[in-house]
Coordinates of C-alpha atoms in Angstrom, one line a residue:
Chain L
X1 CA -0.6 -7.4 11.7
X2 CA 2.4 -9.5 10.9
X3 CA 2.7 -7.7 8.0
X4 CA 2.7 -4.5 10.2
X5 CA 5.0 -6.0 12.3
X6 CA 7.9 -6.7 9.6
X7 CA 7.5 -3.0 8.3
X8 CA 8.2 -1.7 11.4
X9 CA 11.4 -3.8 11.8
X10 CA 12.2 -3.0 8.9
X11 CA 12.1 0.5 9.2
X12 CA 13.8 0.2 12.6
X13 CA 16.7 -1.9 11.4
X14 CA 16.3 -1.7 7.4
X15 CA 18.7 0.2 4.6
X16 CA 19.1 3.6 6.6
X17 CA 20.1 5.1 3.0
X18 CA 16.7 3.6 2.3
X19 CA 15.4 7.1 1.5
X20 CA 18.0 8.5 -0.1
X21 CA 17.0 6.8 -3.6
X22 CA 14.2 9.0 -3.7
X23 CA 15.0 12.7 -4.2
X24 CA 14.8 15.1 -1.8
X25 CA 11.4 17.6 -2.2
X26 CA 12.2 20.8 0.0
X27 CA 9.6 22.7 -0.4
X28 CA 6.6 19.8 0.1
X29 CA 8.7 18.4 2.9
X30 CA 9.2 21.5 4.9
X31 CA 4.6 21.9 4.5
X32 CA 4.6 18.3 6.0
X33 CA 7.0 19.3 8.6
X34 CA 5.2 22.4 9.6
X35 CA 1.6 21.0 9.6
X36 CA 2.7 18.1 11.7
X37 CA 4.1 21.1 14.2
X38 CA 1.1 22.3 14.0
X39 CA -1.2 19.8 14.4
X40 CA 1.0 18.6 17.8
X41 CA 0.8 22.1 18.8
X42 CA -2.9 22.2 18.8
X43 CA -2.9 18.4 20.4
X44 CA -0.9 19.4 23.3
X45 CA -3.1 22.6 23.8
X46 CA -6.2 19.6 23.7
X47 CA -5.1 17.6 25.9
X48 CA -4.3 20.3 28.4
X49 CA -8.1 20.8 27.9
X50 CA -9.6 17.7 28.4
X51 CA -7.3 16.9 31.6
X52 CA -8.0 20.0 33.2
X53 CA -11.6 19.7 32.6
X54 CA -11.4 15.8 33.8
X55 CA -9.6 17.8 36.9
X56 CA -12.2 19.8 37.6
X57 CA -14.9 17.3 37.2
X58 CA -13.2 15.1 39.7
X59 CA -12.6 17.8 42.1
X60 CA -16.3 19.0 41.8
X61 CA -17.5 15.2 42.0
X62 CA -15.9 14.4 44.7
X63 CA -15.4 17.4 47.1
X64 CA -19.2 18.2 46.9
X65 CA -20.6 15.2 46.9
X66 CA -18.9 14.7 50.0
X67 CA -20.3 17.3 51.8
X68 CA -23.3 19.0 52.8
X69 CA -25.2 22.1 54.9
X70 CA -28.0 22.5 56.5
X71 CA -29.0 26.4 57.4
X72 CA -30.9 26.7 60.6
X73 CA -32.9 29.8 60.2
X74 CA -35.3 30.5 63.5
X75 CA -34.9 33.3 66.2
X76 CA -32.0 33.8 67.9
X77 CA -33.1 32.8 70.8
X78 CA -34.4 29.3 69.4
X79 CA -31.3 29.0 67.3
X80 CA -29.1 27.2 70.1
X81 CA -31.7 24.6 70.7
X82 CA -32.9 24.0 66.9
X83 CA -28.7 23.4 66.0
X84 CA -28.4 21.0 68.7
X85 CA -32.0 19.7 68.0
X86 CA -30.7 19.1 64.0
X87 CA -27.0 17.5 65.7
X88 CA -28.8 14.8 67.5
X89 CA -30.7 13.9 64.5
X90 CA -28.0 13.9 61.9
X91 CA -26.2 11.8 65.0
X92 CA -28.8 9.1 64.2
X93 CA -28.6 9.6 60.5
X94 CA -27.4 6.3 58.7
X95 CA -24.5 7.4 56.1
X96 CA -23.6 10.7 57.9
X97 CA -19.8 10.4 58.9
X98 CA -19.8 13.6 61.0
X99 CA -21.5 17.0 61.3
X100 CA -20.8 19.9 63.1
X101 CA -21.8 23.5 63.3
X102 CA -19.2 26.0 62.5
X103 CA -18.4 28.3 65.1
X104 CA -19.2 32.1 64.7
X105 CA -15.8 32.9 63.8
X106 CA -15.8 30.6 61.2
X107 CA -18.9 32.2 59.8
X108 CA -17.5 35.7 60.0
X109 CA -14.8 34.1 58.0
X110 CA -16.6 32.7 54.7
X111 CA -18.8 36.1 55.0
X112 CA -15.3 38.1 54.9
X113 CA -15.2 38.4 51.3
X114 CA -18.5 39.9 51.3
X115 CA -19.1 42.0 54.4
X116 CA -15.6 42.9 55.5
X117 CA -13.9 41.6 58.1
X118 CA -15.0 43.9 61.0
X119 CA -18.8 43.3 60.8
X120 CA -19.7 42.2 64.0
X121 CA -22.5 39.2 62.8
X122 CA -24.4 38.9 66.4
X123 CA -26.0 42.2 64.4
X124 CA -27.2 40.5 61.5
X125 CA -29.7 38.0 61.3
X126 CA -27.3 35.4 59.8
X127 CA -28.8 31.4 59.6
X128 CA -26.5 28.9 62.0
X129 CA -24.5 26.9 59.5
X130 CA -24.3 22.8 60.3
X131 CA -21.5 21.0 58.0
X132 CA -22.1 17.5 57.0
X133 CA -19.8 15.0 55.8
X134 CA -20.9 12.0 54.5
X135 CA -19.6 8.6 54.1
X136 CA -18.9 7.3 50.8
X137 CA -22.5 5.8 50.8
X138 CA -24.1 8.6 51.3
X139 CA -27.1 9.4 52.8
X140 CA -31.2 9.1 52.5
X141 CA -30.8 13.1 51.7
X142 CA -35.4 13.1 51.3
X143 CA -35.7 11.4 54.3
X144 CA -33.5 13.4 56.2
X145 CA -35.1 16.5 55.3
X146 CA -38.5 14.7 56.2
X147 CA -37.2 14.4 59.6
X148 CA -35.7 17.8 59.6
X149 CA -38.8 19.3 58.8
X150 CA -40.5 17.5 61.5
X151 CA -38.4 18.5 64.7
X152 CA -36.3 21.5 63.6
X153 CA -38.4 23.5 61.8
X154 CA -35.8 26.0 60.7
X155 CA -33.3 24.0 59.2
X156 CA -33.1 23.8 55.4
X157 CA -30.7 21.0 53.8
X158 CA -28.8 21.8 51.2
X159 CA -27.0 18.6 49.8
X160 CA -25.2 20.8 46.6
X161 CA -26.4 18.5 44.0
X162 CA -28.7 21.0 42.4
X163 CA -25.7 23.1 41.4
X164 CA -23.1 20.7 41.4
X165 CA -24.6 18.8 38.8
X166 CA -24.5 21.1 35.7
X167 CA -21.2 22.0 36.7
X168 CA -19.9 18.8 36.5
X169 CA -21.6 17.7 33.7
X170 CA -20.2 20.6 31.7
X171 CA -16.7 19.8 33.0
X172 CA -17.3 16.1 31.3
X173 CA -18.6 17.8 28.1
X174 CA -15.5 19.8 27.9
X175 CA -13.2 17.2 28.2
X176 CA -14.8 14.9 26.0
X177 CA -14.8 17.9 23.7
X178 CA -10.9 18.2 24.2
X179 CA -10.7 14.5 23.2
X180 CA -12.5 14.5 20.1
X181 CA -10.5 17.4 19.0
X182 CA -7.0 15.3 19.7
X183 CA -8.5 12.5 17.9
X184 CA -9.8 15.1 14.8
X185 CA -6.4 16.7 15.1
X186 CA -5.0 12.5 14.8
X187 CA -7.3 12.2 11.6
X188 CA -6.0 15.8 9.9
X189 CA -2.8 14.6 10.4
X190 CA -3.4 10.8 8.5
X191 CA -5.2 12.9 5.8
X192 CA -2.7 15.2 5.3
X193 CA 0.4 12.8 5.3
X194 CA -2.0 10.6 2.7
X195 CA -2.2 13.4 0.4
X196 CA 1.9 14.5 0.7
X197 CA 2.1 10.6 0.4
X198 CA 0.5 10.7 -2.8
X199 CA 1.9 13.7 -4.1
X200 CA 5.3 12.6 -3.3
X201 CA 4.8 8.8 -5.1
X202 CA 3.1 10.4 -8.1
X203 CA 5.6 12.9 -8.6
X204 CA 7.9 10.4 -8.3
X205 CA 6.7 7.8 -10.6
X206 CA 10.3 8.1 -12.9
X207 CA 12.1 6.9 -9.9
X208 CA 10.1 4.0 -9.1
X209 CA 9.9 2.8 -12.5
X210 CA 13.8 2.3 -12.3
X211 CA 13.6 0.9 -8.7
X212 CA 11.4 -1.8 -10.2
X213 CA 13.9 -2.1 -13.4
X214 CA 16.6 -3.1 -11.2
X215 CA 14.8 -5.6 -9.3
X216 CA 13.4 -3.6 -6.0
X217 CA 10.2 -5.1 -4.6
X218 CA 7.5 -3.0 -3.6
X219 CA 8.2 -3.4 -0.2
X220 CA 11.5 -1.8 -0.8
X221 CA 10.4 1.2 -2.6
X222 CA 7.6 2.1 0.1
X223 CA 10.1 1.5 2.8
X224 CA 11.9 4.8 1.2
X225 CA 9.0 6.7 1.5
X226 CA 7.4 5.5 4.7
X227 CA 10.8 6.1 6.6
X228 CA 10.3 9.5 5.0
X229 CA 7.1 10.6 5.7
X230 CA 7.4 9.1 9.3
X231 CA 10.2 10.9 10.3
X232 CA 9.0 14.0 9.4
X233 CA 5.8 13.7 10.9
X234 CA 7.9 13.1 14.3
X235 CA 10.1 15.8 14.1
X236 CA 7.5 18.3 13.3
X237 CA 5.4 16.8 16.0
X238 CA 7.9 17.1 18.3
X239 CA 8.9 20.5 17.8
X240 CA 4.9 21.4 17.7
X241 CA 5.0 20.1 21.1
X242 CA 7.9 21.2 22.7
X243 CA 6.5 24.8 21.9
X244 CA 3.3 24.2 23.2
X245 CA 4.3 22.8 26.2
X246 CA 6.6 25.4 26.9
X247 CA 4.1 27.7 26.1
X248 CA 1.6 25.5 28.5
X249 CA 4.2 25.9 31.3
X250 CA 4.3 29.6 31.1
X251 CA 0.5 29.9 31.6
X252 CA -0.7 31.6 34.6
X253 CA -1.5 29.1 37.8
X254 CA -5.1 29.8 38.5
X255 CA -5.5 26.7 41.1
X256 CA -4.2 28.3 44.3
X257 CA -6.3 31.3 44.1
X258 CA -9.7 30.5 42.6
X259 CA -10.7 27.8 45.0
X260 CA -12.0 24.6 42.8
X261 CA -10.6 26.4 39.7
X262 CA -7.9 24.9 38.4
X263 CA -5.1 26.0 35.8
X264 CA -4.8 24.5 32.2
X265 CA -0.9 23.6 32.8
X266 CA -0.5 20.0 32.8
X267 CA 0.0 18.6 36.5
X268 CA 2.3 16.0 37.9
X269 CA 2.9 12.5 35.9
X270 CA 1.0 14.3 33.0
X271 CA 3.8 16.4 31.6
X272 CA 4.9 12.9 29.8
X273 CA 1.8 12.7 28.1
X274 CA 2.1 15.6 25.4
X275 CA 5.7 13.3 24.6
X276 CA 3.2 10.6 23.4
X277 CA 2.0 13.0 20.2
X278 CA 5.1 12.8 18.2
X279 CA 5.1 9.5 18.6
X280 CA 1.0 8.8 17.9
X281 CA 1.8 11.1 15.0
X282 CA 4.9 9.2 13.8
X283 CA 2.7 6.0 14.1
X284 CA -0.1 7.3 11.8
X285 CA 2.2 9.1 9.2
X286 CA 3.7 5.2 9.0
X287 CA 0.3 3.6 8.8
X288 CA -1.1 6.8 6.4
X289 CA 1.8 6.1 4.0
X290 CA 1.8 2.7 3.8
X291 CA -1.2 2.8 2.7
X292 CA -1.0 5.0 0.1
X293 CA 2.2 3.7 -1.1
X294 CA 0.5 0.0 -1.2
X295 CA -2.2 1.7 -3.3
X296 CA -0.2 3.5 -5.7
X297 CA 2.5 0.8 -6.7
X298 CA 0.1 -1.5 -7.0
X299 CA -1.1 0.7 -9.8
X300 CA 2.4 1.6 -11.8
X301 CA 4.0 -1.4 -14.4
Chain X
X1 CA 15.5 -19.4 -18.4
X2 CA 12.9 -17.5 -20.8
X3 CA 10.3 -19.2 -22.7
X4 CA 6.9 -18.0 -24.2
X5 CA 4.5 -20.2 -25.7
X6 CA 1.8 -19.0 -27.8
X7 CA 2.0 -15.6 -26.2
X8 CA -0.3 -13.3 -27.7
X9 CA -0.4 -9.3 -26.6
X10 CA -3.1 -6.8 -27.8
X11 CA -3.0 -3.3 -26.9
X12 CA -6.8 -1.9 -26.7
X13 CA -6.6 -1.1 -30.0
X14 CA -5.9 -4.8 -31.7
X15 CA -3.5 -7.4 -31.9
X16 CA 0.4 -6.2 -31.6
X17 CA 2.0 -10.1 -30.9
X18 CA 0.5 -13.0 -32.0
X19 CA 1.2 -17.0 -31.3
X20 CA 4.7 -16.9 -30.4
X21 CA 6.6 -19.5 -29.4
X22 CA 10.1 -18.8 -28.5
X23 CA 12.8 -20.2 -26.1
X24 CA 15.8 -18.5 -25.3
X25 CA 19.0 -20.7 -24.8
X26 CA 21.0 -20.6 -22.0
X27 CA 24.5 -19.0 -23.4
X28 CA 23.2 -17.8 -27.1
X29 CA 23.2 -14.4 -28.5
X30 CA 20.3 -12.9 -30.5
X31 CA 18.9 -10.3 -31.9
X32 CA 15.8 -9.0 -32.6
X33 CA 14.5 -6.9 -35.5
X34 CA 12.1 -5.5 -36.9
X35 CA 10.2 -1.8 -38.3
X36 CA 9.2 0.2 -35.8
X37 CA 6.5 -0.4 -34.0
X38 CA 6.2 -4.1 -34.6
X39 CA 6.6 -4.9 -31.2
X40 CA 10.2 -5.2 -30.3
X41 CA 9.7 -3.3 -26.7
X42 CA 6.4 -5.3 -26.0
X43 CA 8.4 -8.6 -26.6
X44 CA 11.4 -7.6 -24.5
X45 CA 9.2 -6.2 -21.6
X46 CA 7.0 -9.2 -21.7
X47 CA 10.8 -11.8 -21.6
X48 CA 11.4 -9.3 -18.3
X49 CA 8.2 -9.8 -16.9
X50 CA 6.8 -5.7 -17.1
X51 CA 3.8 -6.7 -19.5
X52 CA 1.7 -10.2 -18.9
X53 CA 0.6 -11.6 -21.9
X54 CA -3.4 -11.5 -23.5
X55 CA -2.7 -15.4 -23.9
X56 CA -0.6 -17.9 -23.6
X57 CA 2.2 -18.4 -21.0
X58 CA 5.4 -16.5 -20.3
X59 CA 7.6 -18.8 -18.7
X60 CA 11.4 -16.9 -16.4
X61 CA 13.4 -19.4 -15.1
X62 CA 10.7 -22.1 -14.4
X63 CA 7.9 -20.0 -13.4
X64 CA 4.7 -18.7 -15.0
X65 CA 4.2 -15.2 -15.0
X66 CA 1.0 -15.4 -14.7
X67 CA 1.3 -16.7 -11.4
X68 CA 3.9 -14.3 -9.6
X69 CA 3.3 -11.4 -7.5
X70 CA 4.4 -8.5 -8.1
X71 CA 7.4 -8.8 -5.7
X72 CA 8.5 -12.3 -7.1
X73 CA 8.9 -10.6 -10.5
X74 CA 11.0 -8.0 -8.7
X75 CA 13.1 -10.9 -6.8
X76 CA 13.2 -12.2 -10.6
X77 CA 14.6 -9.4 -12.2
X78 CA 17.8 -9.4 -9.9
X79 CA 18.9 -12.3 -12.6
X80 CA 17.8 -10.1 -15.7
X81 CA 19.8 -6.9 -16.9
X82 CA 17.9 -4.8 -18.4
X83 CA 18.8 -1.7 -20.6
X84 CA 16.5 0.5 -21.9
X85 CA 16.6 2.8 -25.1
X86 CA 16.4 5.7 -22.8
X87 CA 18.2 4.6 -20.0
X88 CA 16.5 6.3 -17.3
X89 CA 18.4 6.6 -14.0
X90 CA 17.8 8.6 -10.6
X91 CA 19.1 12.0 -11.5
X92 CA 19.9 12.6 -8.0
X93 CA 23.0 10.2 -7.3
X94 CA 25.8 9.9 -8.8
X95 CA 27.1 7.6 -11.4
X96 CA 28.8 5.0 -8.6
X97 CA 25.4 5.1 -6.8
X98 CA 23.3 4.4 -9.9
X99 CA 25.3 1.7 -11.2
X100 CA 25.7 -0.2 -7.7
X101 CA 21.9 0.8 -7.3
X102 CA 20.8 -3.1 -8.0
X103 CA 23.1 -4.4 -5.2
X104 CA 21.2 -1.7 -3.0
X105 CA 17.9 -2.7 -3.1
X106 CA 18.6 -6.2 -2.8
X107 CA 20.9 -5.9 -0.3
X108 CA 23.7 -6.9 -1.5
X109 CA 26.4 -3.9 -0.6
X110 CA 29.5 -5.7 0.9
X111 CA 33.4 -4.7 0.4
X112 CA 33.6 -7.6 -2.3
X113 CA 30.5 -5.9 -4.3
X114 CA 32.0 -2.8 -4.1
X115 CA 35.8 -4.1 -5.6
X116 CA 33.5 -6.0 -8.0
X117 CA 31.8 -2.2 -8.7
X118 CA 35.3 -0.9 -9.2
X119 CA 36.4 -3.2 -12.0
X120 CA 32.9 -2.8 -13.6
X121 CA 33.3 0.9 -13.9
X122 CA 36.6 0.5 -15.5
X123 CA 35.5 -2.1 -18.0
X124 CA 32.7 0.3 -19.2
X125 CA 35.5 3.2 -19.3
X126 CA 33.4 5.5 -17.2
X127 CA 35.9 5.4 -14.1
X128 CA 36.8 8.9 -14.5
X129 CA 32.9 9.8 -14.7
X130 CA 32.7 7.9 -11.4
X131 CA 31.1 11.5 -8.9
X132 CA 29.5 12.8 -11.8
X133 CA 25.7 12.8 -12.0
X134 CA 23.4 11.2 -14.8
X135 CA 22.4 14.5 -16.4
X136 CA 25.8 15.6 -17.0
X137 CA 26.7 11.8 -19.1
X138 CA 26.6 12.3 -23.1
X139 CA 24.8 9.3 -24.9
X140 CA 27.6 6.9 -25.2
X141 CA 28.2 7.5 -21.3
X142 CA 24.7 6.7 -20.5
X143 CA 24.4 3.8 -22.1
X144 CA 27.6 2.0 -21.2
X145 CA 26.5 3.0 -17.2
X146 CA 23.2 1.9 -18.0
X147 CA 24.8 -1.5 -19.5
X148 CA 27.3 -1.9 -16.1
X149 CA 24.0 -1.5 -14.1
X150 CA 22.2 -4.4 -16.2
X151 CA 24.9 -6.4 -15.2
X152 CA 26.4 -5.9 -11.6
X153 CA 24.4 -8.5 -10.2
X154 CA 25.9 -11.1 -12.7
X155 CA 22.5 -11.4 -14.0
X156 CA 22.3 -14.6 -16.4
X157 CA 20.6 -13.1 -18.7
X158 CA 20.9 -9.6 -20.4
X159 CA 18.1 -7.8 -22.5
X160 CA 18.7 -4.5 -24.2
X161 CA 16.6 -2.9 -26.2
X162 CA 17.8 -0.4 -29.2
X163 CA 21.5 0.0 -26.3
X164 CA 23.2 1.7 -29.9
X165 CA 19.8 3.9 -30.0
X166 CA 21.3 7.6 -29.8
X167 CA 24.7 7.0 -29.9
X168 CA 27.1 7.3 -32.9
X169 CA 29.0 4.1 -35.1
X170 CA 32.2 4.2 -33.2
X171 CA 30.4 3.8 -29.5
X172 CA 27.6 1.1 -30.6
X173 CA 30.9 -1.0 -31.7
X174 CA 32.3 -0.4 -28.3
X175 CA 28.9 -1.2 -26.4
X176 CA 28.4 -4.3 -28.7
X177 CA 32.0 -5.3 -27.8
X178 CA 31.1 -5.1 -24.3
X179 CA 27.9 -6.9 -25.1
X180 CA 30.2 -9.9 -26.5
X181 CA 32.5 -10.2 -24.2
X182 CA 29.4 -10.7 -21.5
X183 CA 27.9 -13.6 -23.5
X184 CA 31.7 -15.1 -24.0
X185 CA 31.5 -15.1 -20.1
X186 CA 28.4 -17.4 -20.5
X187 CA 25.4 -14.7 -20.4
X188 CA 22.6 -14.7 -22.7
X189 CA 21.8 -11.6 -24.6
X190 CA 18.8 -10.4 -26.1
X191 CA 19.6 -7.2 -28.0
X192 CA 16.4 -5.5 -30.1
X193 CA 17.3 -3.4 -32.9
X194 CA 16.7 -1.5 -36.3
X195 CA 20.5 -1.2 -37.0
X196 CA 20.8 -4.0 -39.5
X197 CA 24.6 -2.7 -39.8
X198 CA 25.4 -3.3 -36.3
X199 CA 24.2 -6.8 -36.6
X200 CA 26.4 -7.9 -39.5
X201 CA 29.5 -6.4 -37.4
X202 CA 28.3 -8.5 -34.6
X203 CA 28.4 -11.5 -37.3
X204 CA 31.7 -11.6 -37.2
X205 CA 32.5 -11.5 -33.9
X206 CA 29.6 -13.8 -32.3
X207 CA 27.5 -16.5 -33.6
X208 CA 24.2 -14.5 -33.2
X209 CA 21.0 -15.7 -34.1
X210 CA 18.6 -12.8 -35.8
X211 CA 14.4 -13.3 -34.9
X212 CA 12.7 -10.9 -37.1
X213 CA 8.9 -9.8 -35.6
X214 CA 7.1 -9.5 -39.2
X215 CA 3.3 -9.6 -38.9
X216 CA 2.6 -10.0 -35.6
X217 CA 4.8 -13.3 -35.6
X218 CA 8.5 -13.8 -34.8
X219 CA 10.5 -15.8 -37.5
X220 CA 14.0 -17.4 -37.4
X221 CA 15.8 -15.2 -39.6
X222 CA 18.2 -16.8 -42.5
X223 CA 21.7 -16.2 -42.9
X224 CA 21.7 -13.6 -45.5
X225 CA 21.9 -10.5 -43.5

C-alpha cells in the first residue's frame, strides 16, 4: 500500500517528461484511447440503469407499501352503512394512520381514463373505494380482513403486496444487473490496458534495455509507461462519458407522464456520478499497468 | 571498486569463465583481449552487474552482487559508464537528449548539468550533431555520443566493450584519445578488444595493463605486445 502510495506521488509530482523516453505508438495508443471511450460510454449508460431501477424500486417500495384499499362491494342501498361499518373498524385498527373513502367524484376521476369523463357512475354498479394509509409499522393486514369479513361482509382488502412484489423485486434485479455490468465493464477495461501494457513493454524491450544501461531503476522505467497508459485511459474515459451523458440528457422524460415510471436520465446530485468513471478508469489503467510493468521488467537483464 | 573472486559463468551449454580472480584498481587502465567468443562481453557485463555469476562473488564498490536488487544495481550503474559495441540509444530523441539521458533518470537535470552537457558535447566533437537524431549518426559519431553518455555522470569507472568496433583507424585513435584523457582525470577504464594494434598505440600514450581471457581463465598479459 505504501508502495502504492509512493507511485502515485510519483506520478503526481514525478519527471513529467517521464514518458517521453519511451516512443510514441499512434496507432496502439489511439485503440487504448478509443476502448477506454467506449468502455465509459457503456458505464455511464449502466449506471443510468441501475439508478433508475434503484429509483423505481424505491418509489414502488415505498409508495405502495404505504397504502392500501379496501372495495366495498354490497347493494347500493347497503353500501353507505357497510363504508362507514369498514371506517369504524379500520378507526380501531392498530397501525392504520388514516382511511377514508373517496368521494364519488374522485372515483369518476381514476375511472376517466377508462370510461370517459361523462359517464354518470350512480348507473354502474361500481364497488365504494376506502383508502388506507398506514403508519410506518404497518398493520395486522390477516387480521384485519378477519374482522372485515366478520361485520362488513362486502369489503375486500387489497393491501398491493401481491403485485407490488414482483415488481419490485424485478426493479432490484435490474439494478443489480446494471452494477455487475459497470463492474464487468471495470474488469474489460483492466484486461484491456494489461494487454496494451504488455504489448507496449514488449515492443519496447530496446528501449528499456538502454534505460537500465544508463542506471534507470525499474521504478523509473514503469513510471514512463504507467503515466502513459493512465492518462489515456482518462481521457478516453472522459470523452466516453461526456458523450454518454449528453446523450443521457437528451433522452426523453418519461417520469411526469407515466405515473411511477421514471426516466433513465440521471436525476439531481447524480449527474456527478458518471464524472467518477474516468477517474475509476484512470485508477485501474494505473493499477493494470503496474502490474504488468512489475512483471515484465522483472523478466528482461 | 570492481572485484571478482573465483567467478565462474556457464551458459546452458558449458563453462564460458572459469575461477577468476580479478581486481580492478582504482585509476588504472586495461585492456582486455581475447578471440572471439572467449568471453570478453560476459566478463564486462558481469564487472557492470547485467549477468550474476554461476559461482563465486562479484564484488561493485563494496557490495555483493549477489545480494542487490535489481534497483540497487541500477542506483550502481549511475557510477559505471558503459559503452556497448553497438551502442544502442532511443531513436526517438535527439543526440542532446540521449547523451544527458543518464542525468534524466536519476534526476539529476540542473543548469550546472546542462553547462557540464555543453562542454561534453564539444569535447566528443559532436556539438554540431547536437538536434540530430541517432539514426542519422555515422559509426564514429555513434560511438563518441555513446562514450559522452558513459561518462556524464562522472562515473568512476568506464567499461567499453570493442568502442573502435565499426569505426575506421583514424576515429578509434580519436576515441582512445578521449579514452585517455578520462583515465588521466583519474577514471578507470576497462576497454575489451580484438584490435591488438590499437593497444600498442595506446602503449605509448598510457601505462595500460593487457588481461588476456585464454581458456576460460584470464591471465596478466606480458609486455611483449
Amino acid at each position: 500500500m505504501k508502495l502504492v502510495r509512493a507511485d502515485v506521488k510519483r506520478f503526481v509530482l514525478g519527471d513529467r517528461q517521464a514518458d517521453r523516453v519511451v516512443p510514441r505508438s499512434g496507432f496502439t495508443a489511439q485503440l487504448t484511447v478509443f476502448a477506454a471511450a467506449a468502455m465509459a460510454f457503456l458505464a455511464v449508460f449502466a449506471m443510468a440503469l441501475s439508478l433508475a431501477a434503484g429509483r423505481l424500486a424505491t418509489r414502488w417500495g415505498d409508495e405502495l407499501a404505504q397504502s392500501s384499499t379496501i372495495r366495498i362491494v354490497a347493494p347500493l342501498d347497503q353500501r353507505a352503512a357497510q363504508t362507514e361499518a369498514a371506517l369504524g373498524i379500520l378507526e380501531t385498527t392498530a397501525g392504520v394512520a388514516f382511511a377514508r373513502a373517496l368521494s364519488a367524484s374522485e372515483q369518476q376521476a381514476l375511472l376517466a381514463p377508462w370510461f370517459g369523463a361523462e359517464l354518470d357512475l350512480q348507473t354502474l354498479p361500481v364497488p365504494q373505494l376506502i383508502e388506507v394509509i398506514e403508519e410506518d409499522s404497518g398493520f395486522d393486514a390477516a387480521g384485519l380482513r378477519l374482522r372485515l369479513a366478520a361485520e362488513v361482509p362486502g369489503a375486500i382488502l387489497d393491501d398491493h403486496s401481491r403485485w407490488r412484489a414482483p415488481l419490485v423485486d424485478a426493479a432490484n434485479r435490474l439494478r443489480l444487473l446494471g452494477w455487475l455490468s459497470a463492474v464487468l465493464l471495470g474488469a474489460s477495461v483492466a484486461a484491456m490496458v494489461t494487454l496494451a501494457a504488455h504489448a507496449a513493454l514488449a515492443a519496447n524491450a530496446q528501449v528499456i534495455a538502454v534505460l537500465r544501461l544508463v542506471g534507470a531503476t525499474d521504478r523509473y522505467i514503469a513510471q514512463a509507461f504507467i503515466r502513459r497508459f493512465t492518462l489515456r485511459a482518462f481521457g478516453g474515459a472522459l470523452v466516453g462519458s461526456v458523450v454518454a451523458m449528453a446523450v443521457v440528457a437528451f433522452l426523453p422524460d418519461a417520469s411526469d407522464t407515466a405515473g411511477f415510471l421514471t426516466g433513465l436520465s440521471f436525476q439531481g446530485w447524480h449527474w456527478f456520478l458518471p464524472f467518477l468513471i474516468p477517474l475509476l478508469c484512470a485508477a485501474v489503467a494505473f493499477v493494470a499497468t503496474r502490474a504488468a510493468a512489475g512483471r515484465t521488467l522483472k523478466r528482461l537483464a | 571498486m570492481i572485484e571478482l573472486n573465483n567467478v565462474a559463468y556457464s551458459y546452458g551449454g558449458g563453462a564460458l569463465l572459469s575461477d577468476i580472480s580479478l581486481q580492478l584498481a582504482p585509476g588504472s587502465f586495461y585492456f582486455l583481449t581475447g578471440p572471439s567468443g572467449a568471453g570478453k562481453t560476459t566478463l564486462l557485463k558481469l564487472c557492470y552487474g547485467a549477468l550474476q555469476p554461476t559461482s563465486g562473488e562479484v564484488t561493485l564498490f563494496g557490495d555483493d552482487v549477489a545480494g542487490l536488487a535489481r534497483d540497487d544495481i541500477a542506483v550502481l550503474r549511475r557510477r559505471m559508464g558503459v559503452v556497448h559495441q553497438d551502442c544502442s540509444f532511443l531513436d526517438h530523441l535527439s543526440v542532446t537528449e540521449n547523451i544527458a539521458l543518464p542525468l534524466r533518470v536519476s534526476g539529476r537535470q540542473s543548469k550546472a548539468a546542462q553547462e557540464d552537457l555543453t562542454e561534453l558535447m564539444a569535447w566528443v566533437g559532436l556539438t554540431h550533431r547536437a538536434e540530430a537524431l541517432p539514426p542519422e549518426l555515422s559509426g564514429g559519431e555513434r560511438q563518441r555520443a555513446a562514450l559522452a553518455r558513459a561518462v556524464i555522470m562522472s562515473p568512476d569507472v568506464v567499461l567499453a566493450d570493442e568502442p573502435t568496433g565499426n569505426v575506421d583507424w583514424e576515429m578509434s585513435q580519436r576515441l582512445l584519445r578521449l579514452l585517455v584523457e578520462l583515465n588521466k582525470m583519474g577514471k578507470t577504464v576497462l576497454i575489451a578488444t580484438h584490435d591488438l594494434s590499437l593497444i600498442r598505440a595506446a602503449k605509448s600514450q598510457v601505462q595500460a595493463r593487457v588481461l588476456r581471457i585464454a581458456n576460460r581463465q584470464v591471465q596478466l598479459a606480458g609486455a611483449d605486445l
